[in-house]
């Protein structure tokens, strides 16, 4: 074999290898219609339908096999033949018993003229198991229609139904094959319709029709490049404002992670390219969206919008925060891709949304920077987009019925033909209606995946066996853990495994079957006390996933048990690292990072995708630390949605912890997210001073930390009361910023307090001040906050110049720069 031959050989071997690892559908029907011969199309063999291969049956009385007499040499052989139907005709595919579920169906139309048939003038309907796929369809050129539908019976019946006028229907080729498991899941999509964000239910009861499939920032991908033989096209033609976008490309193969996307969801090439914000163009400011408009044909119709992301632009994790909008509605705020799977960069994920096309029949998708972005890292990306119409039988049917009635009224004179048409439509409608009551959906296949799109890493760590799928108390699913599994994990609630105890009950350290370490919180068995807290916690935590919020791994409600299972937090509550235990003291930087982390978690609770959740019980025992001292907010038992308490709860009294309680909430019994800000302010002082929020053993003026620390802060003498371990560690400018931030949090009235977003921002700023160039750390109590030296920071570069003239002019510089920063950030 010569070298050329050898290369060819290895190439073939390689492609064979590639193919052998790719997806193999359980059901796979490829038909070359109207032909006696097999045809190869993108390396797949389409079998002659006249041979009725495999488990196909064709009831096509009066069908004609047609061959193009003058085929264009450039057109695929598959398109040189067609089957023509002069009466209603049905292909019936036998579905394997173990192969029910989601399928892809593709219909190929490539009209030509032969004998008495000019295929381009055919007009017909196509139905699949009663769903009207195509209505009064005419192929004016080569058309490929793709549908995704769920088959739960033994058959798929595709019916071609010629309409009066043309009197015939046709098709060149048909593909029907099983989709990968969980390709489309029932409750995994978010409904974006301007009325807040909720799950779109029962997605698989619809047939989906692919309208757009876009490789954003990349090249056209053909069925050769895709394990499901899909075609992806570039996005350029859809960009509303080209200069806003810049292509990003990587040569690294994506890091597929469980819980994220797979190669079948979209091929490597989709995730290896993206559009990002074009910040090179100096004529654009720092804050803008990249927007695509996708014409979809129908107005006000529902579409599944599947967006693909893979962070190929950031040098490290947790640096890219951006917002996603669909039709100008917020669809995903502060999206941090590194949160959606195990924490690995370049890990592909996809998110499903359901949205309605606007009045001009367009779906608009935008991505833009989040308020959480670091000013030097403002960016937003999109790697791929798919838009699929939700085909709803009922809607199509009533639609066509109405239309026909109007026609009947309008053309009553020449009406016989039209009457027949209407009759056909009514009969069709009746037929489909009869098929409408679908059997209840099976849920076993769902597993933990319905929540996959929200991505929590804890889900991916769960063993399949620990998760069942019955709905939780508020319709939430997939988190139930059998009691026996919890018994096993806790060694039957071994007392030596108790790591804590609270109002709710005992907390045990446990290990699940898959070796995941978890914390198991068990309510007093048989007592229904704490039931509302239990349910709140499940509802809240099953909806949200965030790096700085403790994840709920599951729960158990069997045998009058109330058990919550969380990710295990190695280092326990923040409080234990501040005072009253033998842990080594945390450094100032560690403390700042912990505060920033918890602020980020709280900010997400208040404004993130779950939106408007108030924690109500922020304190240092509810901030937990993992093995790397990453802070996570825990204990959502008291949390509430919405800006106000509903009346019934106001009367049951104020809840929260003494010493952290917002005085305004106490007085007016009106709960807002600013109550959390107040409690967080107390935590900030607790972290700085390393003492409890309330210490009854101290002198009267010292008992309450908030009051006491505020006195010192107002006098500008905060440095005098800091944790002795921190003396000499904190830069004055940093302490000043930190003190001011805590002070603002403790403002008497909620309206005067900053939002958690502002708090987060200010703490990050404080950390920057601490980390920036040389500045003498404060020396014990010599420094007072009022005239301490400050630094000026140039936000755009990392170059930082220090000023220390002690006259206050440096102060001015800082605040000017700072306010500019704020403006840039749009705050
Ligand atoms: C088409 O392919 C099938 C399966 O590979 C084979 O059994 C059949 O003989 C082929 N038909 C023709 C006409 O070549
Ligand atoms: C379905 O059953 C067939 C045999 O009837 C078997 O060959 C195939 O592997 C099964 N497929 C799956 C996905 O279990
Ligand atoms: C897609 O596949 C074709 C044929 O194998 C190949 O030539 C092309 O380079 C592939 N495109 C990409 C983007 O990988
Ligand atoms: C920069 O943006 C302006 C519009 O603001 C546009 O006209 C121009 O073509 C862009 N330049 C580049 C290099 O993209
Ligand atoms: C991005 O688009 C959304 C929706 O239209 C809009 O609310 C937001 O202000 C835009 N952001 C920027 C930075 O222009
Ligand atoms: C979803 O399907 C279930 C079971 O078929 C049904 O009870 C429920 O009402 C459906 N929900 C919606 C929103 O259609």
Short mmCIF file of C-alpha atoms in Angstrom, two decimals, residues 56 155 245 281 323 347 360 516 673 682:
data_model
loop_
_atom_site.label_atom_id
_atom_site.label_comp_id
_atom_site.label_asym_id
_atom_site.label_seq_id
_atom_site.Cartn_x
_atom_site.Cartn_y
_atom_site.Cartn_z
CA UNK A 56 -42.71 -0.55 7.39
CA UNK A 155 -46.66 2.87 15.58
CA UNK A 245 -20.59 41.10 17.89
CA UNK A 281 -14.88 49.02 18.67
CA UNK A 323 -28.06 38.50 30.94
CA UNK A 347 -18.17 23.08 29.65
CA UNK A 360 -44.20 40.83 13.31
CA UNK A 516 -21.38 11.93 48.01
CA UNK A 673 -35.27 42.53 50.77
CA UNK A 682 -24.69 42.89 61.31
#
